[in-house]
Coordinates of N, CA and C and ligand atoms in Angstrom, one line a residue:
M160 N 2.4 -62.5 -69.0 CA 1.6 -61.5 -69.8 C 0.9 -60.6 -68.8
H161 N 1.6 -59.9 -67.9 CA 1.1 -59.1 -66.9 C 2.0 -57.9 -66.8
D162 N 1.4 -56.7 -66.9 CA 2.2 -55.4 -66.8 C 1.9 -54.9 -65.4
P163 N 3.0 -54.8 -64.5 CA 2.8 -54.4 -63.2 C 2.3 -52.9 -63.0
E164 N 2.4 -52.1 -64.1 CA 2.0 -50.8 -64.1 C 0.5 -50.6 -64.6
C165 N -0.1 -51.7 -65.1 CA -1.3 -51.6 -65.8 C -2.5 -51.7 -64.9
I166 N -3.4 -50.7 -64.9 CA -4.6 -50.8 -63.9 C -5.5 -51.9 -64.3
F167 N -5.7 -52.3 -65.6 CA -6.6 -53.4 -65.9 C -6.0 -54.7 -65.5
C168 N -4.6 -54.9 -65.6 CA -4.0 -56.1 -65.1 C -4.3 -56.2 -63.6
K169 N -4.2 -55.0 -62.9 CA -4.4 -55.0 -61.4 C -5.9 -55.4 -61.1
I170 N -6.8 -54.9 -62.0 CA -8.2 -55.3 -61.8 C -8.4 -56.8 -62.0
V171 N -7.8 -57.3 -63.1 CA -7.9 -58.8 -63.3 C -7.3 -59.6 -62.1
E172 N -6.2 -59.1 -61.5 CA -5.6 -59.8 -60.4 C -6.3 -59.5 -59.1
G173 N -7.3 -58.6 -59.1 CA -8.0 -58.3 -57.9 C -7.3 -57.3 -57.0
E174 N -6.2 -56.7 -57.5 CA -5.4 -55.8 -56.7 C -6.1 -54.4 -56.6
I175 N -7.0 -54.1 -57.6 CA -7.8 -52.9 -57.6 C -9.3 -53.4 -57.7
P176 N -10.1 -52.9 -56.8 CA -11.5 -53.4 -56.8 C -12.3 -53.1 -58.1
S177 N -13.2 -53.9 -58.4 CA -14.1 -53.7 -59.6 C -15.4 -54.4 -59.3
T178 N -16.4 -54.1 -60.1 CA -17.7 -54.7 -60.0 C -17.8 -55.7 -61.2
K179 N -17.7 -57.0 -60.8 CA -17.6 -58.1 -61.8 C -19.0 -58.3 -62.5
V180 N -18.9 -58.4 -63.8 CA -20.1 -58.8 -64.5 C -20.1 -60.2 -65.0
F181 N -18.9 -60.6 -65.4 CA -18.7 -62.0 -66.0 C -17.2 -62.3 -66.0
E182 N -16.9 -63.6 -65.9 CA -15.5 -63.9 -66.0 C -15.4 -65.4 -66.5
N183 N -14.4 -65.7 -67.2 CA -14.0 -67.1 -67.4 C -12.5 -67.2 -67.4
E184 N -12.0 -68.3 -67.9 CA -10.6 -68.6 -67.9 C -9.8 -67.5 -68.7
H185 N -10.5 -66.9 -69.7 CA -9.8 -66.1 -70.6 C -10.0 -64.6 -70.5
V186 N -11.2 -64.2 -70.0 CA -11.6 -62.8 -70.0 C -12.2 -62.4 -68.6
Y187 N -12.2 -61.1 -68.4 CA -12.8 -60.6 -67.2 C -13.6 -59.4 -67.6
A188 N -14.9 -59.3 -67.2 CA -15.8 -58.2 -67.5 C -16.2 -57.5 -66.3
F189 N -16.2 -56.1 -66.3 CA -16.5 -55.4 -65.1 C -17.2 -54.0 -65.5
E190 N -17.8 -53.4 -64.5 CA -18.5 -52.2 -64.8 C -17.5 -51.0 -65.0
D191 N -17.8 -50.2 -66.0 CA -16.9 -49.0 -66.1 C -17.2 -48.0 -65.0
L192 N -16.1 -47.5 -64.5 CA -16.1 -46.6 -63.3 C -16.9 -45.3 -63.6
N193 N -16.9 -44.8 -64.8 CA -17.6 -43.6 -65.2 C -18.5 -43.9 -66.4
P194 N -19.6 -44.5 -66.1 CA -20.5 -45.0 -67.2 C -21.0 -43.9 -68.1
M195 N -20.9 -44.1 -69.4 CA -21.5 -43.2 -70.4 C -22.9 -43.5 -70.8
M196 N -23.4 -44.6 -70.4 CA -24.7 -45.1 -70.7 C -25.2 -45.9 -69.5
P197 N -26.5 -46.2 -69.5 CA -27.1 -47.0 -68.4 C -26.4 -48.4 -68.3
V198 N -26.0 -48.9 -69.4 CA -25.2 -50.1 -69.4 C -23.8 -49.7 -70.0
H199 N -22.8 -49.9 -69.2 CA -21.4 -49.6 -69.7 C -20.5 -50.6 -69.0
T200 N -20.2 -51.7 -69.7 CA -19.3 -52.7 -69.2 C -18.1 -52.9 -70.0
L201 N -17.0 -53.1 -69.4 CA -15.7 -53.4 -70.1 C -15.3 -54.8 -70.0
I202 N -14.8 -55.3 -71.1 CA -14.3 -56.7 -71.2 C -12.9 -56.7 -71.6
V203 N -12.1 -57.4 -70.8 CA -10.6 -57.4 -71.1 C -10.1 -58.9 -71.1
P204 N -9.1 -59.2 -71.9 CA -8.5 -60.5 -71.8 C -7.7 -60.5 -70.5
R205 N -7.5 -61.6 -69.9 CA -6.7 -61.7 -68.7 C -5.3 -61.4 -68.9
N206 N -4.8 -61.7 -70.1 CA -3.4 -61.4 -70.5 C -3.4 -59.9 -71.0
H207 N -2.2 -59.3 -70.8 CA -2.0 -57.9 -71.2 C -1.7 -57.8 -72.7
Y208 N -2.5 -57.1 -73.4 CA -2.2 -56.7 -74.8 C -2.5 -55.2 -74.8
R209 N -1.7 -54.4 -75.5 CA -1.8 -52.9 -75.5 C -3.1 -52.5 -76.2
N210 N -3.5 -53.2 -77.2 CA -4.7 -52.7 -78.0 C -5.1 -53.9 -78.9
I211 N -6.2 -53.7 -79.7 CA -6.7 -54.7 -80.5 C -5.8 -55.2 -81.6
A212 N -4.8 -54.3 -81.9 CA -3.9 -54.6 -83.0 C -2.5 -55.1 -82.5
D213 N -2.5 -55.6 -81.2 CA -1.2 -55.9 -80.6 C -0.9 -57.4 -80.6
G214 N -1.3 -58.1 -81.7 CA -0.9 -59.5 -81.9 C -1.6 -60.4 -81.0
I215 N -2.9 -60.2 -80.7 CA -3.7 -61.1 -79.9 C -3.9 -62.4 -80.6
P216 N -3.5 -63.5 -80.0 CA -3.7 -64.8 -80.6 C -5.2 -65.1 -81.0
D217 N -5.4 -65.8 -82.0 CA -6.8 -66.1 -82.5 C -7.7 -66.6 -81.4
D218 N -7.2 -67.5 -80.6 CA -8.1 -68.1 -79.6 C -8.5 -67.1 -78.6
E219 N -7.6 -66.2 -78.2 CA -7.9 -65.2 -77.2 C -8.8 -64.1 -77.8
M220 N -8.6 -63.8 -79.0 CA -9.5 -62.9 -79.7 C -10.9 -63.4 -79.7
A221 N -11.0 -64.7 -80.0 CA -12.3 -65.3 -80.1 C -13.0 -65.3 -78.7
H222 N -12.3 -65.6 -77.7 CA -12.9 -65.5 -76.3 C -13.3 -64.1 -76.0
L223 N -12.5 -63.1 -76.4 CA -12.9 -61.7 -76.1 C -14.2 -61.4 -76.8
M224 N -14.3 -61.8 -78.0 CA -15.5 -61.4 -78.8 C -16.7 -62.3 -78.3
Q225 N -16.5 -63.5 -78.0 CA -17.6 -64.4 -77.5 C -18.2 -63.8 -76.2
A226 N -17.3 -63.1 -75.4 CA -17.8 -62.6 -74.2 C -18.8 -61.4 -74.4
V227 N -18.7 -60.8 -75.5 CA -19.6 -59.6 -75.8 C -21.1 -60.1 -75.7
G228 N -21.4 -61.2 -76.3 CA -22.8 -61.7 -76.2 C -23.2 -62.1 -74.8
E229 N -22.3 -62.7 -74.1 CA -22.5 -63.1 -72.7 C -22.9 -61.9 -71.9
V230 N -22.0 -60.8 -72.0 CA -22.2 -59.6 -71.2 C -23.5 -58.9 -71.6
A231 N -23.8 -58.9 -72.9 CA -25.1 -58.2 -73.4 C -26.3 -59.0 -72.8
R232 N -26.2 -60.3 -72.8 CA -27.3 -61.0 -72.2 C -27.4 -60.8 -70.7
L233 N -26.3 -60.8 -70.0 CA -26.3 -60.6 -68.5 C -26.8 -59.2 -68.2
K234 N -26.5 -58.3 -69.0 CA -26.9 -56.9 -68.7 C -28.3 -56.5 -69.3
G235 N -28.9 -57.5 -70.0 CA -30.3 -57.3 -70.5 C -30.4 -56.5 -71.7
V236 N -29.4 -56.3 -72.5 CA -29.5 -55.5 -73.7 C -29.3 -56.3 -75.0
A237 N -29.2 -57.6 -74.9 CA -29.0 -58.4 -76.1 C -30.1 -58.2 -77.1
E238 N -31.3 -58.0 -76.7 CA -32.4 -57.8 -77.6 C -32.7 -56.4 -77.9
S239 N -32.6 -55.5 -76.9 CA -32.9 -54.1 -77.1 C -31.8 -53.4 -78.0
G240 N -30.6 -53.9 -77.8 CA -29.5 -53.4 -78.7 C -28.4 -52.8 -77.8
F241 N -27.2 -52.8 -78.4 CA -26.0 -52.3 -77.7 C -25.0 -52.0 -78.7
R242 N -24.0 -51.2 -78.3 CA -22.9 -50.8 -79.1 C -21.6 -51.3 -78.5
V243 N -20.7 -51.7 -79.4 CA -19.4 -52.2 -79.0 C -18.3 -51.2 -79.5
V244 N -17.5 -50.7 -78.6 CA -16.4 -49.8 -79.0 C -15.1 -50.3 -78.5
I245 N -14.1 -50.2 -79.3 CA -12.7 -50.5 -78.9 C -11.8 -49.4 -79.3
N246 N -11.6 -48.4 -78.4 CA -10.7 -47.3 -78.7 C -9.3 -47.8 -78.8
T247 N -8.6 -47.3 -79.8 CA -7.2 -47.8 -80.1 C -6.3 -46.6 -80.4
N248 N -5.4 -46.4 -79.5 CA -4.3 -45.4 -79.6 C -4.8 -44.0 -79.5
D249 N -3.9 -43.0 -79.8 CA -4.2 -41.6 -79.4 C -5.4 -41.0 -80.1
D250 N -5.5 -41.2 -81.4 CA -6.5 -40.5 -82.2 C -7.9 -41.0 -81.7
A251 N -8.0 -42.1 -81.2 CA -9.3 -42.7 -80.7 C -9.4 -42.5 -79.2
C252 N -8.4 -41.7 -78.6 CA -8.5 -41.4 -77.1 C -8.5 -42.7 -76.2
Q253 N -7.7 -43.6 -76.6 CA -7.5 -44.8 -75.7 C -6.7 -44.3 -74.5
T254 N -7.2 -44.5 -73.3 CA -6.6 -44.0 -72.1 C -6.0 -45.1 -71.3
V255 N -6.5 -46.3 -71.4 CA -5.9 -47.4 -70.6 C -5.4 -48.4 -71.7
H256 N -4.1 -48.6 -71.6 CA -3.4 -49.4 -72.7 C -3.3 -50.9 -72.4
H257 N -4.5 -51.4 -72.0 CA -4.7 -52.8 -72.0 C -6.0 -53.0 -72.7
V258 N -6.0 -53.7 -73.8 CA -7.1 -53.8 -74.7 C -8.4 -54.1 -74.0
H259 N -9.5 -53.3 -74.3 CA -10.8 -53.5 -73.6 C -11.9 -53.2 -74.6
V260 N -13.0 -53.9 -74.4 CA -14.1 -53.8 -75.3 C -15.2 -53.1 -74.4
H261 N -15.7 -51.9 -74.9 CA -16.8 -51.2 -74.2 C -18.1 -51.9 -74.7
V262 N -19.0 -52.3 -73.8 CA -20.3 -52.7 -74.2 C -21.3 -51.7 -73.7
L263 N -22.0 -51.0 -74.6 CA -22.8 -49.8 -74.2 C -24.2 -50.0 -74.6
G264 N -25.2 -49.7 -73.7 CA -26.6 -49.8 -74.1 C -27.5 -49.3 -73.0
G265 N -28.7 -49.7 -73.1 CA -29.7 -49.4 -72.1 C -30.5 -48.1 -72.4
A266 N -30.2 -47.5 -73.5 CA -31.0 -46.3 -73.9 C -30.7 -46.1 -75.4
Q267 N -31.6 -45.3 -76.1 CA -31.5 -45.1 -77.5 C -30.2 -44.3 -77.8
M268 N -29.4 -44.8 -78.8 CA -28.2 -44.1 -79.2 C -28.4 -43.6 -80.6
N269 N -27.6 -42.6 -80.9 CA -27.5 -42.1 -82.3 C -26.0 -42.1 -82.6
D270 N -25.6 -41.5 -83.8 CA -24.2 -41.5 -84.2 C -23.3 -40.8 -83.2
G271 N -23.8 -39.8 -82.5 CA -22.9 -39.1 -81.6 C -23.1 -39.4 -80.1
N272 N -23.8 -40.5 -79.8 CA -24.1 -40.8 -78.4 C -24.0 -42.3 -78.2
P273 N -23.1 -42.7 -77.4 CA -22.1 -41.9 -76.6 C -20.9 -41.6 -77.4
S274 N -20.3 -40.5 -77.1 CA -19.0 -40.2 -77.7 C -17.9 -40.6 -76.6
L275 N -17.2 -41.6 -76.8 CA -16.3 -42.1 -75.8 C -14.9 -41.5 -76.0
Ligands
AMP504 P1 -10.6 -45.9 -73.1 O1 -10.8 -44.4 -73.1 O2 -11.3 -46.6 -74.2 O3 -9.2 -46.3 -72.9 O4 -11.5 -46.4 -71.8 C1 -11.0 -46.6 -70.6 C2 -12.2 -46.7 -69.7 O5 -11.8 -47.3 -68.5 C3 -12.9 -45.4 -69.4 O6 -14.3 -45.5 -69.8 C4 -12.8 -45.3 -67.8 O7 -14.0 -44.8 -67.2 C5 -12.6 -46.8 -67.4 N1 -11.8 -47.0 -66.2 C6 -10.7 -46.4 -65.8 N2 -10.3 -46.8 -64.6 C7 -11.2 -47.7 -64.2 C8 -11.4 -48.5 -63.1 N3 -10.5 -48.5 -62.1 N4 -12.5 -49.3 -63.0 C9 -13.4 -49.3 -64.0 N5 -13.3 -48.6 -65.1 C10 -12.2 -47.8 -65.2
ZN505 ZN1 -2.7 -54.9 -68.5

């Protein structure tokens, strides 16, 4: 479950550098290269799935979602609040086709902020 062309697979494998926030057997979380908010962390499954609708097994989906709370706590936004975004395919401007969860926070947001 590794796509040799995929930059997030390369990040998971350590072939492309990243700033790690959290990891376990199932997921890897790292800082977004171009943060849209003071807190902007990405969480990916270690296995390659193109998007959230790409047949992710239940257990891997659970691990991906469980990591959201871990990351929010580690980044200090669990209480103040945060937003979770999963862009999927072209209309949502998904640019990296390895499913990833954006965890955004650290400042007041409204409906148009951030626009990812
Ligand atoms: P999306 O538009 O939802 O596909 O989001 C892709 C995200 O990946 C963007 O927010 C990019 O800034 C981020 N990104 C792309 N390349 C890297 C990288 N090498 N390290 C960290 N974040 C990246
Ligand atoms: Zn991948």
